[in-house]
């Protein structure tokens, strides 16, 4: 992130009084580069929709060819006030952090890093790896009472799998069809990966108190009167009791939902804060102190923070 964004609370839409297509908004992604040479599509935050529940950041990275050179390399950098949630679609990424965790993330697995008051980490292609890498990375804003908690890390290789009508649903976060994800979050949230083997129709029950968004990462689909393809997020608002997704072909689709986040947050670089003053303090802590600890074993320099 190179600019600051202020999130207004309750920036969501009540769909009770709108038609199906009207109350869904297609939000095009912005393209950017991550680290040294990996194209990403940034789906959140979006100017028209900063967050979905506590989900405040959604990058779809790759697919990238990492068969040559050193692959993906994102040097040590700090985080505060959030959880990073990395969902591997193809290939491998090696995570190292200032708590001493060193964890390879593989297809179908999740790394959850809780920054709390502060942590630093690096992400790189491991030496032994597949030729391509593709992942989704999400940030989850921590609510006021949790955002200064001690940092933590957990790896999840066995998420609940739900078979429905030619699709495999992986329950990333929250509850669905009587299953509960083991991934610990601190706000009411849901996250689902829907992978289909071909064209099919999937009906998913929704919580009317949550706002939702759906994005096709590979393939193509239709939902709520909109055609969906990679590079856009369909914001669905609140007050829905179900969603029907029609995949046109083999597809990988992400559904995110959550209770509209009641707090105003400030997202700057890798920090989630509440004020400019706080961001200034985090930058100073990163530049001048060991508040964020040390990432051992990464062959490269820590990332410098931008000027505020
Ligand atoms: Mn990071």
Coordinates of C-alpha atoms and ligand atoms in Angstrom, one line a residue:
X1 CA 0.0 0.0 0.0
X2 CA 1.4 3.4 -0.8
X3 CA -1.5 5.6 0.2
X4 CA -3.6 5.9 3.3
X5 CA -7.3 5.1 3.3
X6 CA -9.9 5.8 5.9
X7 CA -12.7 3.3 6.2
X8 CA -16.1 4.7 7.1
X9 CA -18.1 2.4 9.3
X10 CA -21.2 0.8 7.9
X11 CA -20.2 1.3 4.2
X12 CA -22.5 -1.4 3.1
X13 CA -25.8 -1.7 1.4
X14 CA -29.1 -3.0 2.6
X15 CA -30.5 -5.0 -0.3
X16 CA -34.1 -5.2 1.0
X17 CA -35.4 -2.5 -1.3
X18 CA -33.4 -3.2 -4.4
X19 CA -33.7 -5.7 -7.3
X20 CA -31.2 -8.5 -7.4
X21 CA -28.8 -7.0 -10.0
X22 CA -29.1 -3.5 -8.5
X23 CA -28.0 -4.4 -5.1
X24 CA -24.9 -6.1 -6.3
X25 CA -22.0 -3.9 -7.4
X26 CA -19.1 -5.2 -9.6
X27 CA -15.8 -3.7 -8.4
X28 CA -12.9 -4.0 -10.8
X29 CA -9.5 -5.0 -9.3
X30 CA -6.4 -2.8 -9.5
X31 CA -3.3 -4.5 -10.8
X32 CA 0.1 -4.1 -9.1
X33 CA 3.4 -5.9 -8.6
X34 CA 4.3 -7.8 -5.4
X35 CA 7.9 -8.0 -4.4
X36 CA 10.2 -8.9 -7.3
X37 CA 8.0 -9.8 -10.2
X38 CA 4.6 -11.3 -9.2
X39 CA 1.5 -9.7 -10.7
X40 CA -1.4 -9.2 -8.2
X41 CA -5.0 -8.2 -8.6
X42 CA -6.1 -6.1 -5.6
X43 CA -9.8 -6.6 -4.9
X44 CA -9.9 -5.0 -1.5
X45 CA -9.8 -2.3 -0.4
X46 CA -11.7 -0.7 -3.2
X47 CA -12.7 3.0 -3.4
X48 CA -16.4 2.1 -3.4
X49 CA -16.1 -0.7 -0.8
X50 CA -13.2 -0.6 1.7
X51 CA -14.1 -3.7 3.6
X52 CA -16.4 -6.8 3.7
X53 CA -17.0 -7.3 7.4
X54 CA -13.5 -7.3 9.0
X55 CA -11.9 -8.4 5.7
X56 CA -9.9 -5.3 4.7
X57 CA -7.5 -6.5 2.1
X58 CA -7.8 -9.1 -0.7
X59 CA -5.0 -9.8 -3.2
X60 CA -5.1 -12.5 -5.9
X61 CA -1.4 -13.1 -6.7
X62 CA -0.2 -15.0 -9.8
X63 CA -0.2 -17.4 -11.4
X64 CA 3.5 -16.6 -11.8
X65 CA 6.2 -18.7 -13.4
X66 CA 8.8 -19.3 -10.6
X67 CA 10.8 -21.9 -12.5
X68 CA 13.7 -19.5 -13.3
X69 CA 15.7 -17.4 -10.9
X70 CA 14.7 -17.2 -7.2
X71 CA 11.0 -16.9 -7.6
X72 CA 8.9 -14.8 -5.2
X73 CA 10.8 -12.8 -2.7
X74 CA 9.1 -10.4 -0.2
X75 CA 11.7 -9.3 2.4
X76 CA 11.0 -8.9 6.1
X77 CA 8.3 -6.3 6.8
X78 CA 6.1 -5.4 9.8
X79 CA 2.4 -5.7 10.4
X80 CA 0.0 -4.4 13.1
X81 CA -3.6 -4.6 14.0
X82 CA -4.6 -7.4 11.6
X83 CA -4.4 -11.0 10.8
X84 CA -2.8 -12.1 7.4
X85 CA -4.6 -15.0 5.9
X86 CA -2.8 -16.7 3.1
X87 CA -4.6 -19.3 0.9
X88 CA -2.5 -21.3 -1.5
X89 CA -4.0 -22.1 -4.9
X90 CA -0.9 -23.5 -6.6
X91 CA 2.8 -24.0 -5.7
X92 CA 4.5 -23.2 -2.5
X93 CA 5.5 -20.1 -0.4
X94 CA 7.9 -20.2 2.6
X95 CA 6.9 -18.0 5.5
X96 CA 9.3 -16.9 8.2
X97 CA 8.5 -14.6 11.1
X98 CA 9.9 -12.8 14.1
X99 CA 8.3 -15.4 16.5
X100 CA 10.6 -18.0 14.9
X101 CA 8.1 -19.8 12.7
X102 CA 9.3 -21.2 9.4
X103 CA 6.5 -22.8 7.5
X104 CA 6.1 -23.9 3.8
X105 CA 2.5 -23.2 2.6
X106 CA 1.2 -25.6 0.0
X107 CA -1.9 -25.9 -2.2
X108 CA -5.0 -26.2 -0.1
X109 CA -3.4 -24.9 3.1
X110 CA -3.7 -21.7 5.1
X111 CA -1.1 -19.7 7.0
X112 CA -2.8 -17.4 9.6
X113 CA -0.5 -14.7 11.1
X114 CA -2.0 -12.6 13.9
X115 CA 0.0 -9.4 14.0
X116 CA -1.7 -7.9 17.1
X117 CA 0.6 -5.2 18.5
X118 CA 3.4 -6.1 16.0
X119 CA 5.2 -8.9 14.1
X120 CA 7.5 -9.0 11.1
X121 CA 7.7 -11.7 8.4
X122 CA 9.1 -12.6 5.0
X123 CA 7.6 -14.6 2.1
X124 CA 9.7 -16.4 -0.5
X125 CA 9.7 -19.3 -3.0
X126 CA 11.3 -22.3 -1.3
X127 CA 14.3 -23.9 -3.1
X128 CA 12.3 -27.0 -3.9
X129 CA 9.2 -25.9 -5.7
X130 CA 6.6 -26.2 -8.4
X131 CA 7.0 -24.2 -11.6
X132 CA 4.1 -21.9 -10.9
X133 CA 2.7 -20.2 -7.8
X134 CA -0.7 -18.7 -7.2
X135 CA -2.4 -17.6 -3.9
X136 CA -5.0 -15.4 -2.4
X137 CA -3.9 -13.2 0.6
X138 CA -6.4 -11.6 2.8
X139 CA -6.1 -9.2 5.8
X140 CA -8.6 -9.3 8.6
X141 CA -8.8 -6.1 10.8
X142 CA -8.7 -6.8 14.5
X143 CA -11.3 -5.1 16.6
X144 CA -10.3 -2.6 19.2
X145 CA -10.2 -5.0 22.1
X146 CA -7.9 -7.4 20.2
X147 CA -5.7 -5.2 18.1
X148 CA -2.9 -4.9 20.8
X149 CA -2.9 -8.7 21.5
X150 CA 0.4 -10.6 21.4
X151 CA 1.4 -11.8 17.9
X152 CA 0.7 -15.4 16.9
X153 CA 1.0 -17.8 14.0
X154 CA -0.8 -20.9 13.0
X155 CA -0.8 -23.3 10.0
X156 CA -3.9 -25.1 8.8
X157 CA -3.5 -28.1 6.4
X158 CA -6.9 -29.7 7.1
X159 CA -9.8 -27.3 6.5
X160 CA -13.3 -28.7 6.3
X161 CA -14.2 -29.8 2.8
X162 CA -17.9 -29.9 1.7
X163 CA -18.9 -31.6 -1.6
X164 CA -21.9 -30.0 -3.3
X165 CA -23.2 -30.6 -6.8
X166 CA -19.8 -31.0 -8.5
X167 CA -18.0 -28.5 -6.4
X168 CA -15.7 -28.8 -3.5
X169 CA -16.2 -26.1 -0.9
X170 CA -13.3 -25.4 1.4
X171 CA -14.4 -23.6 4.6
X172 CA -11.6 -21.1 5.1
X173 CA -13.2 -19.2 8.0
X174 CA -16.5 -19.4 10.0
X175 CA -19.4 -21.8 9.7
X176 CA -21.2 -23.3 6.8
X177 CA -23.5 -26.4 6.3
X178 CA -22.9 -27.5 9.9
X179 CA -19.1 -27.3 9.6
X180 CA -16.8 -25.0 11.4
X181 CA -13.4 -23.8 10.3
X182 CA -10.6 -24.2 12.9
X183 CA -9.1 -20.9 11.9
X184 CA -9.4 -18.5 14.8
X185 CA -10.7 -15.0 14.0
X186 CA -11.9 -12.2 16.2
X187 CA -15.0 -10.9 14.4
X188 CA -18.1 -12.7 12.9
X189 CA -16.8 -13.8 9.5
X190 CA -17.1 -16.4 6.8
X191 CA -14.7 -17.3 3.9
X192 CA -15.3 -20.1 1.4
X193 CA -13.3 -21.4 -1.6
X194 CA -15.6 -22.9 -4.2
X195 CA -13.7 -25.1 -6.7
X196 CA -15.8 -26.6 -9.4
X197 CA -14.8 -29.4 -11.8
X198 CA -16.9 -27.9 -14.6
X199 CA -20.2 -26.0 -15.2
X200 CA -22.5 -26.3 -12.2
X201 CA -24.9 -24.5 -9.9
X202 CA -24.1 -24.0 -6.2
X203 CA -26.6 -22.6 -3.7
X204 CA -25.1 -21.2 -0.5
X205 CA -27.1 -20.1 2.6
X206 CA -26.1 -16.6 3.8
X207 CA -26.5 -14.8 7.1
X208 CA -28.7 -11.7 6.6
X209 CA -26.7 -9.8 9.2
X210 CA -23.5 -10.2 7.1
X211 CA -22.4 -8.3 4.0
X212 CA -20.8 -10.5 1.3
X213 CA -18.6 -10.4 -1.8
X214 CA -17.8 -13.0 -4.4
X215 CA -14.9 -13.1 -6.8
X216 CA -13.9 -15.6 -9.5
X217 CA -10.2 -16.2 -9.3
X218 CA -10.0 -18.7 -12.2
X219 CA -12.7 -19.7 -14.7
X220 CA -16.0 -17.9 -15.1
X221 CA -19.4 -17.7 -13.4
X222 CA -22.6 -15.8 -12.9
X223 CA -24.1 -14.6 -9.7
X224 CA -26.8 -12.1 -8.7
X225 CA -27.4 -11.1 -12.4
X226 CA -23.7 -10.4 -13.1
X227 CA -21.1 -12.2 -15.2
X228 CA -18.0 -12.8 -13.1
X229 CA -14.5 -13.3 -14.4
X230 CA -11.0 -12.9 -12.8
X231 CA -10.1 -9.4 -11.9
X232 CA -13.3 -8.2 -10.2
X233 CA -15.2 -8.5 -6.9
X234 CA -19.0 -8.6 -6.8
X235 CA -20.2 -6.8 -3.7
X236 CA -23.5 -8.3 -2.5
X237 CA -24.4 -6.1 0.5
X238 CA -26.5 -7.4 3.5
X239 CA -29.9 -8.8 4.1
X240 CA -29.6 -11.9 1.8
X241 CA -30.5 -15.4 3.0
X242 CA -28.8 -17.2 0.1
X243 CA -26.7 -16.8 -3.1
X244 CA -26.8 -18.9 -6.2
X245 CA -23.5 -19.2 -8.1
X246 CA -23.6 -20.6 -11.6
X247 CA -20.1 -21.7 -12.8
X248 CA -19.8 -21.8 -16.6
X249 CA -16.7 -24.0 -16.5
X250 CA -14.1 -25.4 -14.1
X251 CA -13.6 -22.4 -11.7
X252 CA -12.1 -21.3 -8.4
X253 CA -14.4 -18.8 -6.6
X254 CA -14.0 -17.0 -3.3
X255 CA -17.0 -16.0 -1.2
X256 CA -16.3 -13.6 1.7
X257 CA -18.7 -12.4 4.3
X258 CA -18.9 -10.7 7.7
X259 CA -20.8 -8.5 10.1
X260 CA -20.2 -4.9 8.9
X261 CA -17.1 -3.7 10.8
X262 CA -18.3 -1.0 13.3
X263 CA -14.9 0.8 13.7
X264 CA -13.2 3.3 11.5
X265 CA -9.8 2.0 10.6
X266 CA -6.7 3.4 8.8
X267 CA -4.8 1.2 6.5
X268 CA -1.3 2.4 5.6
X269 CA 1.4 0.2 4.1
X270 CA 1.3 -2.9 6.2
X271 CA -0.3 -1.4 9.2
X272 CA -3.9 -1.3 10.3
X273 CA -4.2 1.6 12.7
X274 CA -6.8 4.1 14.0
X275 CA -5.0 7.4 13.3
X276 CA -2.2 9.1 11.4
X277 CA -0.4 9.6 14.7
X278 CA -0.5 5.9 15.3
X279 CA 0.9 5.1 11.8
X280 CA 3.7 7.6 12.5
X281 CA 4.6 5.7 15.7
X282 CA 4.5 2.3 13.9
X283 CA 6.9 3.7 11.2
X284 CA 9.2 5.0 13.8
X285 CA 9.1 1.7 15.7
X286 CA 10.0 -0.2 12.4
X287 CA 12.8 2.2 11.5
X288 CA 14.4 2.8 14.9
X289 CA 13.6 -0.1 17.3
X290 CA 13.3 -3.9 17.5
X291 CA 9.6 -3.7 18.4
X292 CA 8.8 -6.0 15.4
X293 CA 11.5 -8.5 16.2
X294 CA 13.9 -10.1 13.7
X295 CA 13.2 -12.6 10.9
X296 CA 15.9 -15.2 11.0
X297 CA 17.2 -16.9 7.8
X298 CA 15.9 -14.6 5.1
X299 CA 18.7 -13.9 2.5
X300 CA 18.0 -10.2 1.9
X301 CA 17.3 -6.9 3.5
X302 CA 14.1 -5.8 5.4
X303 CA 11.8 -3.6 3.4
X304 CA 12.0 0.1 4.1
X305 CA 8.7 1.8 5.1
X306 CA 7.4 4.5 2.8
X307 CA 7.3 8.2 4.0
X308 CA 4.0 9.0 5.5
Ligands
LIG1 MN1 3.0 -9.3 4.9

